[in-house]
Short mmCIF file of C-alpha atoms in Angstrom, two decimals:
data_model
loop_
_atom_site.label_atom_id
_atom_site.label_comp_id
_atom_site.label_asym_id
_atom_site.label_seq_id
_atom_site.Cartn_x
_atom_site.Cartn_y
_atom_site.Cartn_z
CA MET A 1 201.97 -198.23 -103.72
CA ILE A 2 202.28 -197.64 -100.06
CA SER A 3 204.37 -200.06 -98.04
CA TRP A 4 202.50 -199.92 -94.41
CA THR A 5 205.37 -202.52 -93.25
CA LYS A 6 208.04 -200.20 -94.39
CA LEU A 7 206.48 -196.91 -93.04
CA ILE A 8 205.12 -198.17 -89.55
CA ALA A 9 207.18 -201.28 -89.05
CA GLY A 10 210.48 -200.29 -90.22
CA LYS A 11 210.65 -203.24 -92.28
CA ASP A 12 211.50 -203.81 -96.05
CA GLY A 13 209.51 -206.51 -97.79
CA GLY A 14 212.31 -206.90 -100.41
CA ASN A 15 211.21 -204.17 -103.03
CA GLY A 16 212.11 -200.84 -101.26
CA ASP A 17 214.76 -200.04 -104.13
CA LEU A 18 211.55 -199.93 -106.50
CA ARG A 19 209.59 -197.42 -104.10
CA TYR A 20 211.70 -195.68 -101.62
CA GLY A 21 214.98 -193.81 -101.67
CA ALA A 22 216.15 -194.87 -105.28
CA ALA A 23 217.70 -192.40 -107.49
CA LYS A 24 215.44 -190.94 -109.99
CA THR A 25 216.23 -192.06 -113.78
CA ASN A 26 215.02 -191.06 -117.27
CA SER A 27 213.23 -194.59 -117.59
CA PRO A 28 210.38 -196.25 -115.79
CA LYS A 29 211.24 -198.58 -113.00
CA ILE A 30 208.32 -200.95 -113.55
CA VAL A 31 206.60 -202.00 -116.84
CA VAL A 32 203.17 -203.84 -116.74
CA TRP A 33 202.43 -205.80 -119.78
CA ASN A 34 198.78 -206.75 -120.32
CA VAL A 35 199.79 -209.85 -122.62
CA THR A 36 196.21 -210.96 -123.38
CA PRO A 37 192.76 -209.25 -122.78
CA GLN A 38 191.33 -212.83 -122.58
CA CYS A 39 190.56 -214.28 -119.08
CA ASN A 40 188.65 -217.33 -117.93
CA LEU A 41 186.85 -215.54 -115.27
CA GLN A 42 184.54 -212.48 -115.48
CA CYS A 43 185.28 -210.49 -112.25
CA MET A 44 182.90 -207.75 -111.53
CA HIS A 45 185.75 -205.05 -110.77
CA CYS A 46 188.07 -206.12 -113.70
CA TYR A 47 190.03 -202.91 -114.58
CA SER A 48 190.71 -204.32 -118.04
CA ASN A 49 187.14 -205.48 -118.84
CA ALA A 50 188.52 -208.79 -119.80
CA SER A 51 186.47 -211.42 -121.61
CA ARG A 52 186.61 -215.26 -122.28
CA ALA A 53 186.97 -214.62 -126.08
CA LYS A 54 189.97 -215.20 -127.83
CA HIS A 55 191.59 -212.19 -129.44
CA GLY A 56 193.61 -211.53 -132.45
CA GLY A 57 196.12 -208.66 -132.97
CA LEU A 58 198.60 -209.84 -129.92
CA LEU A 59 202.28 -209.30 -130.29
CA ASP A 60 204.22 -211.77 -132.05
CA ASP A 61 207.34 -213.56 -130.80
CA ARG A 62 209.59 -210.97 -132.82
CA GLU A 63 207.78 -208.03 -131.53
CA ALA A 64 207.67 -209.40 -127.92
CA SER A 65 211.46 -210.06 -127.97
CA ASP A 66 212.12 -206.70 -129.45
CA PHE A 67 210.18 -205.01 -126.77
CA ILE A 68 211.60 -207.07 -123.81
CA LYS A 69 215.20 -206.28 -125.21
CA ASP A 70 214.28 -202.47 -125.36
CA ILE A 71 212.82 -202.16 -121.97
CA ALA A 72 216.07 -204.02 -120.31
CA ASP A 73 218.20 -201.59 -122.42
CA MET A 74 216.35 -198.66 -121.08
CA GLY A 75 217.15 -199.70 -117.36
CA VAL A 76 213.82 -200.81 -116.38
CA LYS A 77 213.88 -202.82 -113.03
CA ALA A 78 210.69 -204.91 -113.06
CA LEU A 79 208.40 -206.70 -115.76
CA ILE A 80 204.89 -207.55 -114.63
CA PHE A 81 202.89 -209.96 -116.85
CA SER A 82 199.17 -209.22 -116.29
CA GLY A 83 196.12 -209.39 -118.46
CA GLY A 84 193.31 -210.69 -118.75
CA GLU A 85 194.58 -214.02 -117.37
CA PRO A 86 198.16 -213.89 -118.51
CA LEU A 87 198.40 -217.82 -118.22
CA LEU A 88 196.15 -217.96 -121.06
CA GLU A 89 198.96 -216.91 -123.19
CA ASN A 90 201.36 -219.76 -123.09
CA ARG A 91 204.21 -217.81 -124.58
CA ILE A 92 204.63 -216.01 -121.30
CA LEU A 93 206.75 -218.89 -119.81
CA LYS A 94 209.06 -218.26 -122.80
CA TRP A 95 209.15 -214.53 -122.45
CA GLY A 96 209.60 -214.64 -118.69
CA LEU A 97 212.66 -216.76 -119.27
CA GLU A 98 213.83 -214.31 -121.95
CA ALA A 99 213.40 -211.13 -119.50
CA GLY A 100 215.05 -212.86 -116.69
CA LYS A 101 218.24 -213.78 -118.65
CA ILE A 102 218.70 -210.24 -119.61
CA GLY A 103 218.38 -208.84 -116.17
CA LEU A 104 214.59 -207.94 -115.49
CA LYS A 105 212.93 -209.05 -112.40
CA VAL A 106 209.72 -210.74 -113.66
CA ALA A 107 206.43 -211.11 -111.76
CA LEU A 108 203.12 -212.65 -112.56
CA SER A 109 199.83 -210.94 -111.87
CA THR A 110 196.96 -213.93 -112.04
CA ASN A 111 193.81 -215.27 -110.64
CA GLY A 112 195.48 -218.15 -109.64
CA THR A 113 192.78 -220.56 -110.74
CA LEU A 114 194.64 -222.30 -113.74
CA ILE A 115 197.86 -222.98 -111.54
CA ASP A 116 198.54 -226.69 -110.58
CA GLU A 117 201.64 -228.17 -109.42
CA ASP A 118 203.20 -228.67 -113.25
CA ILE A 119 202.04 -225.10 -114.11
CA ALA A 120 203.84 -223.85 -110.81
CA GLU A 121 206.91 -225.57 -111.40
CA LYS A 122 207.17 -224.09 -115.04
CA ILE A 123 206.75 -220.65 -113.60
CA LYS A 124 209.53 -221.22 -111.27
CA VAL A 125 211.71 -222.50 -114.04
CA SER A 126 210.87 -219.68 -116.31
CA GLY A 127 212.44 -217.23 -113.91
CA PHE A 128 209.49 -215.59 -112.29
CA SER A 129 210.37 -214.20 -108.79
CA TYR A 130 206.95 -213.27 -107.62
CA VAL A 131 203.24 -214.42 -108.35
CA GLY A 132 200.38 -212.12 -107.07
CA ILE A 133 197.02 -213.97 -106.93
CA SER A 134 193.96 -212.05 -106.65
CA LEU A 135 191.08 -212.97 -103.76
CA ASP A 136 188.56 -210.84 -102.73
CA GLY A 137 187.35 -212.45 -99.49
CA ASP A 138 186.15 -215.84 -98.31
CA GLU A 139 184.94 -218.57 -100.61
CA GLY A 140 181.28 -216.96 -100.80
CA VAL A 141 182.36 -213.49 -101.43
CA ASN A 142 185.24 -214.20 -103.62
CA ASP A 143 183.24 -216.50 -106.01
CA LEU A 144 180.48 -213.87 -106.33
CA PHE A 145 183.24 -211.33 -107.33
CA ARG A 146 184.85 -213.57 -109.60
CA ARG A 147 181.44 -214.96 -110.88
CA SER A 148 182.57 -218.41 -110.85
CA ASN A 149 181.73 -221.13 -108.21
CA GLY A 150 185.03 -222.94 -107.07
CA ALA A 151 187.43 -219.61 -108.18
CA PHE A 152 188.33 -219.67 -104.38
CA LYS A 153 189.40 -223.12 -103.89
CA ARG A 154 191.27 -223.21 -106.97
CA ALA A 155 192.97 -219.70 -106.55
CA VAL A 156 193.95 -220.95 -102.89
CA GLU A 157 195.30 -224.22 -104.50
CA GLY A 158 197.38 -222.24 -106.98
CA LEU A 159 198.85 -220.29 -104.01
CA ARG A 160 200.02 -223.33 -102.30
CA TYR A 161 201.44 -224.98 -105.49
CA CYS A 162 203.63 -221.83 -106.13
CA LYS A 163 204.71 -221.75 -102.27
CA ASN A 164 205.54 -225.40 -102.42
CA VAL A 165 207.86 -224.76 -105.48
CA GLY A 166 209.57 -221.88 -103.72
CA LEU A 167 207.99 -219.07 -105.33
CA LYS A 168 207.52 -215.60 -103.54
CA ILE A 169 203.89 -215.14 -103.34
CA GLY A 170 201.37 -212.57 -102.54
CA ILE A 171 197.57 -212.07 -102.35
CA ARG A 172 195.97 -209.09 -104.08
CA PHE A 173 192.58 -207.82 -102.53
CA THR A 174 190.28 -205.06 -103.96
CA LEU A 175 188.52 -203.19 -101.37
CA THR A 176 184.76 -202.17 -101.85
CA ARG A 177 181.67 -201.69 -99.81
CA ARG A 178 180.80 -205.14 -100.88
CA ASN A 179 183.67 -206.72 -99.14
CA LYS A 180 184.78 -204.38 -96.36
CA ASP A 181 183.98 -206.80 -93.74
CA GLU A 182 186.40 -209.41 -95.44
CA ILE A 183 189.65 -207.55 -94.19
CA ASP A 184 190.12 -209.54 -91.16
CA PHE A 185 189.73 -212.89 -93.17
CA ILE A 186 192.13 -211.96 -95.80
CA PHE A 187 194.78 -210.92 -93.07
CA ASP A 188 194.20 -214.25 -91.31
CA LEU A 189 194.29 -216.23 -94.62
CA ALA A 190 197.64 -214.46 -95.43
CA GLU A 191 199.20 -215.54 -92.17
CA ASN A 192 197.85 -219.14 -92.14
CA GLU A 193 199.09 -219.63 -95.78
CA GLY A 194 202.53 -217.96 -95.11
CA ILE A 195 202.02 -215.32 -97.63
CA ASP A 196 205.03 -213.05 -98.26
CA ARG A 197 202.99 -210.07 -99.43
CA LEU A 198 199.45 -208.60 -98.96
CA CYS A 199 198.48 -206.04 -101.52
CA ILE A 200 195.08 -204.39 -100.66
CA TYR A 201 193.92 -202.26 -103.70
CA HIS A 202 191.64 -199.26 -103.54
CA LEU A 203 188.82 -199.58 -106.08
CA VAL A 204 189.72 -197.82 -109.54
CA TYR A 205 186.72 -196.76 -111.64
CA THR A 206 188.00 -198.33 -114.98
CA GLY A 207 186.78 -201.11 -117.01
CA ARG A 208 184.07 -203.24 -115.10
CA GLY A 209 185.20 -201.32 -112.03
CA MET A 210 183.11 -198.25 -113.55
CA ASP A 211 179.97 -200.12 -112.57
CA LEU A 212 181.26 -200.44 -109.07
CA MET A 213 181.64 -196.78 -108.52
CA ALA A 214 178.74 -196.48 -106.22
CA SER A 215 180.09 -199.34 -104.20
CA ASP A 216 183.24 -197.61 -103.31
CA LEU A 217 183.70 -196.97 -99.47
CA THR A 218 182.72 -193.64 -98.02
CA ALA A 219 185.48 -191.53 -96.62
CA LYS A 220 184.49 -192.70 -93.19
CA GLU A 221 184.40 -196.45 -94.23
CA LYS A 222 187.78 -196.09 -95.81
CA ARG A 223 189.17 -194.71 -92.68
CA GLU A 224 187.67 -197.35 -90.74
CA ALA A 225 189.40 -199.71 -93.02
CA LEU A 226 192.63 -198.39 -92.67
CA GLU A 227 192.37 -198.60 -88.80
CA ILE A 228 192.02 -202.43 -89.25
CA ILE A 229 195.07 -202.53 -91.55
CA TRP A 230 197.07 -200.57 -89.32
CA GLN A 231 196.30 -202.83 -86.34
CA LYS A 232 196.87 -205.91 -88.53
CA THR A 233 200.17 -204.80 -89.82
CA LEU A 234 201.66 -204.15 -86.37
CA ALA A 235 200.40 -207.67 -85.33
CA PHE A 236 202.38 -209.00 -88.51
CA LYS A 237 205.46 -207.12 -87.36
CA GLU A 238 205.36 -208.84 -83.96
CA ASN A 239 204.97 -212.46 -85.48
CA GLY A 240 206.82 -211.90 -88.64
CA VAL A 241 204.96 -214.26 -90.87
CA VAL A 242 203.90 -211.91 -93.65
CA GLN A 243 207.04 -210.04 -94.97
CA GLU A 244 204.94 -206.84 -96.39
CA VAL A 245 201.51 -205.26 -96.29
CA LEU A 246 200.85 -202.68 -99.08
CA THR A 247 198.01 -200.50 -100.12
CA VAL A 248 197.57 -199.63 -103.74
CA GLY A 249 195.81 -197.01 -105.83
CA ASN A 250 195.31 -194.27 -103.06
CA HIS A 251 198.30 -192.26 -101.99
CA ALA A 252 196.23 -190.45 -99.44
CA ASP A 253 196.99 -193.51 -97.40
CA GLY A 254 200.63 -192.18 -97.03
CA ALA A 255 199.26 -188.85 -95.61
CA TRP A 256 196.93 -190.93 -93.36
CA ILE A 257 199.81 -193.12 -92.03
CA TYR A 258 201.83 -189.83 -91.41
CA LEU A 259 199.28 -188.03 -89.46
CA LYS A 260 198.58 -191.06 -87.28
CA LEU A 261 202.24 -191.48 -86.55
CA LYS A 262 202.62 -187.76 -85.83
CA LYS A 263 200.25 -188.19 -82.87
CA GLU A 264 201.97 -191.26 -81.74
CA ASP A 265 205.65 -191.18 -82.43
CA PRO A 266 206.84 -187.73 -84.18
CA ALA A 267 210.32 -188.96 -84.90
CA MET A 268 208.84 -192.18 -86.69
CA ALA A 269 206.26 -189.73 -88.50
CA GLN A 270 209.17 -187.70 -90.01
CA ARG A 271 211.09 -190.75 -91.14
CA CYS A 272 207.59 -191.90 -92.79
CA PHE A 273 207.18 -188.42 -94.48
CA ASN A 274 210.79 -188.30 -95.57
CA LEU A 275 210.33 -191.86 -97.38
CA LEU A 276 207.10 -190.85 -98.77
CA LEU A 277 208.81 -187.78 -100.24
CA SER A 278 211.41 -189.69 -101.71
CA GLN A 279 208.73 -191.99 -103.35
CA GLY A 280 207.05 -188.87 -104.83
CA GLY A 281 203.45 -190.18 -104.86
CA ASN A 282 201.73 -191.26 -108.05
CA SER A 283 204.25 -192.42 -110.63
CA SER A 284 201.95 -192.95 -113.89
CA GLY A 285 204.11 -191.91 -116.65
CA ILE A 286 207.09 -191.23 -114.29
CA ASP A 287 208.24 -194.49 -112.90
CA LEU A 288 205.52 -196.62 -114.25
CA VAL A 289 204.26 -197.34 -117.58
CA ALA A 290 201.72 -200.16 -118.97
CA VAL A 291 201.70 -201.90 -122.27
CA GLY A 292 198.45 -203.39 -123.83
CA SER A 293 198.38 -206.80 -125.85
CA GLU A 294 198.29 -205.14 -129.02
CA GLY A 295 201.24 -202.78 -128.16
CA SER A 296 199.58 -199.57 -127.21
CA VAL A 297 201.33 -197.79 -124.48
CA TYR A 298 199.60 -196.28 -121.31
CA PRO A 299 200.56 -194.32 -118.34
CA ASP A 300 199.64 -197.13 -116.15
CA GLN A 301 197.64 -200.33 -116.35
CA PHE A 302 194.36 -198.37 -115.23
CA PHE A 303 194.69 -195.38 -117.32
CA THR A 304 193.78 -196.76 -120.92
CA THR A 305 191.86 -194.09 -122.32
CA HIS A 306 194.90 -192.29 -123.53
CA ALA A 307 197.27 -194.19 -125.49
CA LEU A 308 200.89 -192.36 -125.61
CA GLY A 309 201.84 -194.66 -128.71
CA ASN A 310 202.39 -197.97 -129.78
CA ILE A 311 205.60 -200.26 -129.69
CA ARG A 312 204.78 -201.35 -133.01
CA LYS A 313 205.48 -198.13 -134.58
CA ASN A 314 208.10 -196.79 -132.21
CA ARG A 315 210.12 -198.58 -129.45
CA LEU A 316 208.89 -197.73 -126.05
CA SER A 317 212.37 -196.07 -125.25
CA GLU A 318 211.30 -193.61 -128.18
CA ILE A 319 207.87 -192.86 -126.76
CA TRP A 320 209.08 -192.60 -123.04
CA ASP A 321 211.72 -189.76 -124.37
CA ARG A 322 208.76 -187.60 -125.62
CA SER A 323 208.64 -185.93 -122.28
CA HIS A 324 208.40 -182.27 -123.40
CA SER A 325 204.76 -182.22 -124.70
CA GLY A 326 201.62 -184.28 -124.66
CA LEU A 327 200.05 -186.24 -121.87
CA LEU A 328 203.18 -187.64 -120.91
CA GLY A 329 204.84 -184.32 -120.43
CA ALA A 330 201.64 -182.97 -118.63
CA LEU A 331 202.03 -186.08 -116.31
CA ARG A 332 205.46 -185.43 -115.21
CA ASN A 333 204.77 -181.92 -114.42
CA ARG A 334 201.19 -182.36 -113.30
CA LYS A 335 201.27 -180.09 -110.23
CA CYS A 336 200.67 -177.20 -112.38
CA PHE A 337 197.53 -178.68 -113.94
CA LEU A 338 195.60 -180.06 -110.88
CA LYS A 339 192.48 -178.69 -109.85
CA GLY A 340 190.14 -178.71 -106.64
CA ARG A 341 191.39 -180.26 -103.42
CA CYS A 342 194.33 -181.62 -105.07
CA ALA A 343 195.62 -178.37 -106.25
CA ARG A 344 195.59 -176.83 -102.79
CA CYS A 345 196.46 -179.97 -100.91
CA GLN A 346 199.53 -179.77 -98.44
CA PHE A 347 200.15 -183.48 -99.20
CA LEU A 348 200.78 -183.06 -102.95
CA SER A 349 204.46 -183.52 -102.52
CA ILE A 350 203.83 -187.05 -101.52
CA CYS A 351 200.73 -187.91 -103.25
CA ASN A 352 201.34 -186.25 -106.69
CA GLY A 353 197.60 -185.83 -107.07
CA ASN A 354 196.69 -189.47 -106.73
CA LEU A 355 194.94 -191.43 -109.80
CA ARG A 356 194.20 -189.31 -112.75
CA CYS A 357 192.26 -191.94 -114.44
CA ARG A 358 189.86 -192.07 -111.29
CA ALA A 359 189.33 -188.15 -111.63
CA GLU A 360 188.65 -188.51 -115.34
CA SER A 361 186.09 -191.57 -114.87
CA TYR A 362 184.35 -189.49 -112.23
CA TYR A 363 184.46 -185.64 -113.50
CA LYS A 364 185.42 -186.37 -117.09
CA ASP A 365 188.44 -184.13 -116.48
CA ILE A 366 191.78 -185.58 -116.00
CA TRP A 367 193.06 -182.92 -114.08
CA GLN A 368 190.16 -182.58 -111.29
CA GLU A 369 190.53 -183.82 -107.74
CA ASP A 370 190.83 -187.38 -107.24
CA PRO A 371 187.01 -188.37 -106.10
CA ALA A 372 188.62 -191.26 -103.76
CA CYS A 373 190.41 -188.86 -101.46
CA TYR A 374 189.09 -189.41 -98.01
CA LEU A 375 191.38 -186.82 -96.04
CA SER A 376 189.44 -183.92 -94.63
CA GLU A 377 189.48 -180.27 -95.42
CA GLU A 378 191.58 -179.53 -92.31
CA GLU A 379 193.94 -182.32 -93.11
CA ILE A 380 194.71 -181.14 -96.47
CA GLU A 381 195.32 -177.48 -95.51
CA ASN A 382 197.27 -177.92 -92.35
CA LEU A 383 200.39 -180.09 -92.74
#
């Protein structure tokens, strides 16, 4: 996660402690809990390959409560409820309240289409501090991505209901070649609706996102998109409407920002680099972990081809302590395993090899270079 607002505008959107400068601990800072694989939509880029069918094998209330208590005892800062569509699991309101009472910051990642006035109020009362709603362009583009007519209107209504009850809200936008011309629209929507946070995701080749691999932007197209994000973020700095702009899923963005600042403001560039260095790049298996609906533990919510264990057999705290061997240990010491461009990149200290799941999807090799890196050979070899 790269906070453009923090790096180029010098403003913190409220979660800097989870990204920049916080002391390293032996526990993850963030846990993503995919509470259900069920969803009311069939989004073409869904990383979890969610379906409309109901699924068995979900955690029962005791297992969920034990899990929540365990991660609080570990010192986890934030618990993100995701899916599928998490609002199809009605117990999340109870679980959110339970997590908040013992000190966890609780957030909701949703498609927004199920949120009405009553649900928004219940989300607020249940202690959720943030709701991120997925939108991928204007009505026509978004509804095509979601494979559901009316999804855009329902999601925007959901945003407004959440805002009306005082929830912090964000838009989550996944960038592909099919919607690259929607960046201006999504920034305008964020400003017009008074959104607190805009998260722009790079495409990850997992779930149904595998089918869109050929629709990922070229290196040139990514750099063009970043130029637009740069200008829009600076504009937001001036008007102060949207608190934070983030890009997610490609730590090459941090290097791109640094290189651009280096030409325009060397002092700010050095500050930017130091902040990125404190973050340390991709944190799968380091500061971030994901738990599936049936209890399987993964390095992050995208990297679900390799389970680290299951909380029905061992507490997450026990699984997390196995840092000396296996995939978890390797991810925490990945620099010696990386291959290709990642292995020789001068920005490895601030990128940490980017997304290993994307390398595996493309090359069938966890340790190969991330195919979504758009930095030039000259840039990766000359810091």
